[in-house]
Short mmCIF file of C-alpha atoms and ligand atoms in Angstrom, two decimals:
data_model
loop_
_atom_site.label_atom_id
_atom_site.label_comp_id
_atom_site.label_asym_id
_atom_site.label_seq_id
_atom_site.Cartn_x
_atom_site.Cartn_y
_atom_site.Cartn_z
CA MET A 17 83.01 83.05 85.07
CA ARG A 18 86.15 81.76 83.43
CA GLN A 19 89.21 80.31 85.07
CA LEU A 20 92.46 82.13 84.33
CA SER A 21 95.04 79.90 82.76
CA PRO A 22 98.18 79.97 84.91
CA ALA A 23 100.43 79.33 81.90
CA GLY A 24 98.87 81.40 79.13
CA PRO A 25 100.94 83.30 76.55
CA GLN A 26 102.87 86.46 77.50
CA PRO A 27 100.39 89.33 77.20
CA ASP A 28 101.11 92.31 74.95
CA LEU A 29 100.98 94.90 77.70
CA ALA A 30 101.31 97.90 75.40
CA ALA A 31 98.27 96.77 73.41
CA LEU A 32 96.24 95.77 76.45
CA TYR A 33 96.78 99.14 78.12
CA ALA A 34 96.63 101.36 75.00
CA TYR A 35 94.70 104.58 75.50
CA PRO A 36 91.65 105.09 73.28
CA ASP A 37 92.55 106.24 69.77
CA GLY A 38 92.04 109.85 68.67
CA LEU A 39 91.36 111.31 72.11
CA ASP A 40 89.83 114.78 71.82
CA ARG A 41 89.73 115.30 75.60
CA ALA A 42 91.74 114.35 78.64
CA TRP A 43 91.60 110.67 79.65
CA VAL A 44 92.50 110.04 83.28
CA ARG A 45 93.80 106.60 84.13
CA ALA A 46 94.48 105.82 87.78
CA ASN A 47 97.02 103.13 88.55
CA MET A 48 97.25 101.74 92.06
CA ILE A 49 98.28 98.63 93.94
CA GLU A 50 96.55 97.16 96.96
CA SER A 51 96.97 94.16 99.19
CA ALA A 52 94.46 91.31 98.97
CA ASP A 53 92.79 92.80 102.05
CA GLY A 54 92.60 96.28 100.52
CA ALA A 55 95.59 98.11 102.03
CA ALA A 56 97.15 100.89 99.95
CA GLU A 57 100.49 100.73 101.71
CA VAL A 58 102.65 98.67 104.02
CA ASP A 59 104.62 100.67 106.58
CA GLY A 60 103.73 103.89 104.75
CA LEU A 61 104.96 102.82 101.30
CA SER A 62 103.53 100.91 98.36
CA ALA A 63 106.86 99.14 97.71
CA GLY A 64 105.99 96.33 100.13
CA LEU A 65 103.09 95.36 97.86
CA SER A 66 104.93 95.44 94.55
CA GLY A 67 106.58 92.71 92.50
CA PRO A 68 108.16 92.20 89.06
CA GLY A 69 104.85 91.92 87.15
CA ASP A 70 103.55 95.05 88.83
CA ARG A 71 106.72 96.89 87.90
CA ASP A 72 106.20 95.80 84.27
CA VAL A 73 102.65 97.20 84.25
CA PHE A 74 103.80 100.35 86.08
CA GLY A 75 106.53 100.81 83.46
CA VAL A 76 104.34 100.33 80.42
CA LEU A 77 101.67 102.65 81.82
CA ARG A 78 104.31 105.35 82.27
CA ALA A 79 105.60 104.77 78.74
CA LEU A 80 102.08 105.18 77.33
CA ALA A 81 101.25 108.35 79.28
CA ASP A 82 101.71 111.98 78.27
CA VAL A 83 102.01 113.06 81.90
CA ILE A 84 102.09 111.46 85.35
CA LEU A 85 99.89 113.19 87.91
CA VAL A 86 100.70 112.68 91.57
CA GLY A 87 99.77 114.23 94.91
CA ALA A 88 102.57 115.94 96.80
CA GLY A 89 102.10 113.46 99.68
CA THR A 90 103.07 110.58 97.42
CA ALA A 91 105.85 112.57 95.75
CA ARG A 92 107.34 113.23 99.20
CA ASP A 93 106.73 109.79 100.78
CA GLU A 94 107.84 107.79 97.74
CA HIS A 95 110.75 110.13 96.87
CA TYR A 96 109.57 110.76 93.34
CA ARG A 97 112.20 111.38 90.69
CA PRO A 98 111.83 112.14 86.98
CA ALA A 99 110.27 109.23 85.12
CA ARG A 100 112.50 106.98 83.01
CA VAL A 101 111.19 104.70 80.31
CA ARG A 102 112.76 101.30 79.78
CA PRO A 103 114.52 100.85 76.42
CA ALA A 104 112.02 98.10 75.61
CA TRP A 105 109.19 100.63 75.73
CA ALA A 106 111.05 103.51 74.01
CA GLY A 107 109.10 102.93 70.77
CA LEU A 108 105.92 103.95 72.60
CA ARG A 109 107.38 107.44 72.97
CA ALA A 110 107.71 108.19 69.23
CA GLY A 111 107.00 111.89 68.63
CA ARG A 112 107.00 112.62 72.34
CA PRO A 113 109.68 113.32 74.99
CA ALA A 114 111.68 110.22 75.96
CA ALA A 115 109.78 110.14 79.26
CA PRO A 116 106.58 111.79 80.46
CA PRO A 117 106.85 114.72 82.86
CA ILE A 118 105.66 114.40 86.44
CA ALA A 119 102.92 116.83 87.49
CA VAL A 120 102.78 117.33 91.28
CA LEU A 121 99.64 118.65 92.89
CA THR A 122 100.30 120.78 95.96
CA ALA A 123 98.74 123.63 97.92
CA ARG A 124 101.70 124.26 100.24
CA LEU A 125 104.42 123.59 97.68
CA ASP A 126 106.46 121.99 100.45
CA LEU A 127 108.86 120.41 97.98
CA ASP A 128 112.66 120.49 97.94
CA VAL A 129 113.29 122.66 94.90
CA ALA A 130 116.87 121.36 94.70
CA SER A 131 115.70 117.74 94.54
CA PRO A 132 116.17 115.61 91.42
CA LEU A 133 112.40 115.70 90.86
CA LEU A 134 112.66 119.38 89.99
CA THR A 135 116.23 119.72 88.77
CA GLY A 136 116.64 116.35 87.04
CA PRO A 137 114.23 116.13 84.09
CA ALA A 138 115.19 116.70 80.49
CA PRO A 139 114.19 120.18 79.22
CA ASP A 140 111.30 118.73 77.21
CA ALA A 141 109.86 116.95 80.25
CA ARG A 142 110.18 119.53 83.01
CA THR A 143 108.29 118.73 86.17
CA ILE A 144 104.97 120.52 86.39
CA VAL A 145 103.84 121.92 89.73
CA ILE A 146 100.09 122.47 89.98
CA THR A 147 99.18 124.70 92.86
CA CYS A 148 96.58 127.24 93.96
CA GLY A 149 96.32 130.95 94.77
CA THR A 150 97.02 130.52 98.49
CA CYS A 151 100.47 129.08 97.82
CA ALA A 152 103.20 131.48 99.01
CA THR A 153 104.56 133.55 96.13
CA GLY A 154 108.17 132.88 97.18
CA ARG A 155 107.65 129.14 96.94
CA ARG A 156 106.04 129.45 93.54
CA GLU A 157 108.94 131.57 92.29
CA ALA A 158 111.53 129.16 93.67
CA ALA A 159 109.80 126.21 92.00
CA ALA A 160 109.50 128.12 88.72
CA ALA A 161 113.31 128.21 88.46
CA HIS A 162 113.19 124.54 87.46
CA ALA A 163 109.58 123.54 86.96
CA ASP A 164 106.55 124.74 85.05
CA VAL A 165 104.09 126.14 87.58
CA ILE A 166 100.34 126.10 86.94
CA VAL A 167 97.91 127.88 89.27
CA ALA A 168 94.49 126.25 89.12
CA GLY A 169 92.07 127.35 91.83
CA GLU A 170 92.29 129.65 94.83
CA ARG A 171 92.23 127.84 98.20
CA GLN A 172 92.73 124.34 96.78
CA VAL A 173 93.63 123.12 93.34
CA ASP A 174 90.49 122.71 91.28
CA LEU A 175 90.99 119.21 89.86
CA ALA A 176 88.87 119.80 86.75
CA ALA A 177 90.88 122.97 86.01
CA ALA A 178 94.14 121.07 86.60
CA VAL A 179 93.17 118.28 84.19
CA ALA A 180 92.03 120.87 81.63
CA ALA A 181 95.34 122.75 81.96
CA LEU A 182 97.28 119.54 81.34
CA ALA A 183 95.15 118.70 78.30
CA GLN A 184 95.65 122.21 76.96
CA ARG A 185 99.39 121.52 76.98
CA GLY A 186 98.77 118.43 74.87
CA HIS A 187 98.85 116.05 77.85
CA ARG A 188 95.60 114.20 77.24
CA ARG A 189 96.78 110.78 78.32
CA ILE A 190 97.01 111.40 82.05
CA LEU A 191 98.29 108.71 84.39
CA ALA A 192 97.32 109.39 88.01
CA GLU A 193 99.58 107.44 90.36
CA GLY A 194 97.89 108.53 93.57
CA GLY A 195 97.87 108.89 96.36
CA PRO A 196 94.54 107.99 97.85
CA ARG A 197 93.62 111.57 98.74
CA LEU A 198 94.27 112.84 95.22
CA LEU A 199 92.31 109.92 93.76
CA GLY A 200 89.47 110.63 96.19
CA GLN A 201 89.11 114.11 94.77
CA LEU A 202 89.40 112.94 91.17
CA THR A 203 86.69 110.37 91.88
CA GLU A 204 84.46 112.90 93.58
CA ALA A 205 84.82 115.24 90.60
CA GLY A 206 83.92 112.43 88.18
CA LEU A 207 87.27 112.81 86.43
CA ILE A 208 88.52 109.22 86.46
CA ASP A 209 88.02 107.30 83.21
CA GLU A 210 89.69 104.07 84.20
CA LEU A 211 91.28 102.31 87.12
CA CYS A 212 94.18 99.93 86.76
CA VAL A 213 94.61 98.09 90.01
CA THR A 214 97.11 95.45 90.97
CA ILE A 215 95.96 93.09 93.70
CA SER A 216 99.04 92.01 95.57
CA PRO A 217 99.22 88.59 97.25
CA VAL A 218 99.79 90.17 100.65
CA LEU A 219 97.61 90.14 103.73
CA ALA A 220 98.55 93.50 105.22
CA GLY A 221 96.27 93.76 108.26
CA GLY A 222 96.79 96.89 110.33
CA PRO A 223 95.24 100.33 109.89
CA ALA A 224 96.33 101.13 106.30
CA GLY A 225 93.84 103.11 104.22
CA ARG A 226 92.32 102.13 100.89
CA ILE A 227 93.59 103.23 97.48
CA ILE A 228 90.91 105.94 97.19
CA GLN A 229 90.04 108.14 100.15
CA GLY A 230 87.35 110.75 99.87
CA PRO A 231 84.69 112.39 101.96
CA ALA A 232 81.57 110.55 103.04
CA GLY A 233 78.66 110.70 100.64
CA GLY A 234 80.16 109.01 97.63
CA ALA A 235 79.62 111.92 95.24
CA GLY A 236 81.76 110.25 92.60
CA ARG A 237 80.44 106.73 93.01
CA ALA A 238 80.49 104.93 89.66
CA ARG A 239 80.15 101.48 88.20
CA LEU A 240 83.03 99.87 86.37
CA ASP A 241 83.37 97.51 83.43
CA LEU A 242 86.25 95.05 83.51
CA ALA A 243 88.44 95.51 80.42
CA HIS A 244 90.85 92.73 81.36
CA VAL A 245 92.41 90.83 84.19
CA LEU A 246 95.88 89.31 84.01
CA ALA A 247 97.47 86.98 86.51
CA GLY A 248 101.08 86.24 87.33
CA ASP A 249 103.08 85.23 90.42
CA SER A 250 99.85 85.24 92.44
CA TYR A 251 99.24 88.90 91.50
CA LEU A 252 96.10 90.05 89.65
CA PHE A 253 96.25 92.99 87.25
CA CYS A 254 92.82 94.47 86.59
CA ARG A 255 91.86 97.19 84.16
CA TYR A 256 88.44 98.73 84.74
CA LEU A 257 86.67 101.38 82.66
CA VAL A 258 84.30 103.80 84.36
CA GLN A 259 80.76 103.52 82.98
CA ARG A 260 79.56 106.82 81.51
CA GLY A 261 76.03 108.04 81.14
N1 NAP B 326 99.03 101.74 96.74
C1 NAP B 326 99.38 102.60 95.82
O1 NAP B 326 99.33 102.31 94.61
C2 NAP B 326 99.84 103.96 96.25
C3 NAP B 326 100.06 104.95 95.28
C4 NAP B 326 100.47 106.21 95.70
C5 NAP B 326 100.64 106.46 97.04
N2 NAP B 326 100.44 105.49 97.95
C6 NAP B 326 100.61 105.74 99.39
O2 NAP B 326 99.72 106.77 99.77
C7 NAP B 326 100.32 107.59 100.78
C8 NAP B 326 100.30 109.05 100.34
O3 NAP B 326 99.03 109.36 99.84
P1 NAP B 326 98.12 110.54 100.42
O4 NAP B 326 96.72 110.24 100.07
O5 NAP B 326 98.49 110.79 101.85
O6 NAP B 326 98.68 111.78 99.64
P2 NAP B 326 98.53 112.29 98.13
O7 NAP B 326 97.14 112.17 97.63
O8 NAP B 326 99.64 111.72 97.31
O9 NAP B 326 98.91 113.80 98.39
C9 NAP B 326 98.15 114.62 99.22
C10 NAP B 326 98.75 116.01 99.05
O10 NAP B 326 98.51 116.42 97.72
C11 NAP B 326 98.23 117.79 97.70
N3 NAP B 326 96.85 117.93 97.27
C12 NAP B 326 95.92 116.96 97.13
N4 NAP B 326 94.78 117.50 96.67
C13 NAP B 326 95.00 118.81 96.52
C14 NAP B 326 94.23 119.91 96.06
N5 NAP B 326 92.95 119.76 95.66
N6 NAP B 326 94.79 121.14 96.05
C15 NAP B 326 96.07 121.30 96.42
N7 NAP B 326 96.86 120.31 96.86
C16 NAP B 326 96.33 119.09 96.89
C17 NAP B 326 98.46 118.30 99.10
O11 NAP B 326 99.84 118.62 99.12
P3 NAP B 326 100.49 119.76 100.06
O12 NAP B 326 100.42 119.16 101.42
O13 NAP B 326 101.88 119.87 99.53
O14 NAP B 326 99.69 120.99 99.90
C18 NAP B 326 98.16 117.06 99.93
O15 NAP B 326 98.79 117.09 101.19
C19 NAP B 326 101.72 107.05 100.96
O16 NAP B 326 101.70 106.15 102.05
C20 NAP B 326 101.98 106.28 99.68
O17 NAP B 326 102.91 105.25 99.86
C21 NAP B 326 100.02 104.23 97.58
#
């Protein structure tokens, strides 16, 4: 064990969170925040757990990513809009669109197609809707007016096929921002390569769920290696890599 120095130098977040060099496959990074007692939300939103340091990490992770993958539940609850990258991180986007597109996973496609999430992005970062064969054709067509629509799977989206479809478009650096049900499936399918988790200095109590919710059985159970832990304003910022093999 080592004690974290409360007044260490400012960390180079872009370097600490850099994706592996020369990726020849998709790399799925999950980024979540939880209270000190393990709650994924407070009053239905993650905002009550966040703070300035967490917003810095959230921002740099978005700037580093090729695409942001999110479940429709989170997109609806958290009123997702097109991503914007802070000017300070703009250099991380060299050779890529100014901001990564958002990819929303949905079976029902119960999204407001006139919302900024679909109508707002720049043409080179159109929102991507990933759905399945059971999704009503009319909804798919309405979404396709503004977004790129991918069909991956029949009754449910096949997560491995969805990740492969994103990688095929050149989106190998995938940032999964939740929610817990999407992460549960990614975990179960063995698709998560790393977990960035912010531990918020909040005691939430109550019935809130954890940051990953999946079926019983633990099909995707894995051990993690700690890549780093940062501390600031009583928050902890952990980066874990999933052990392979
Ligand atoms: N603590 C954090 O860092 C954090 C991060 C994100 C979210 N949250 C919180 O988590 C809550 C929302 O998360 P959630 O787990 O309920 O929802 P979620 O995982 O964001 O979304 C679930 C929805 O995603 C779609 N979906 C998921 N898997 C699918 C599949 N295999 N095929 C097709 N569609 C699929 C479905 O959308 P349709 O219903 O449209 O078919 C499903 O209803 C909110 O309270 C939010 O604030 C916390």
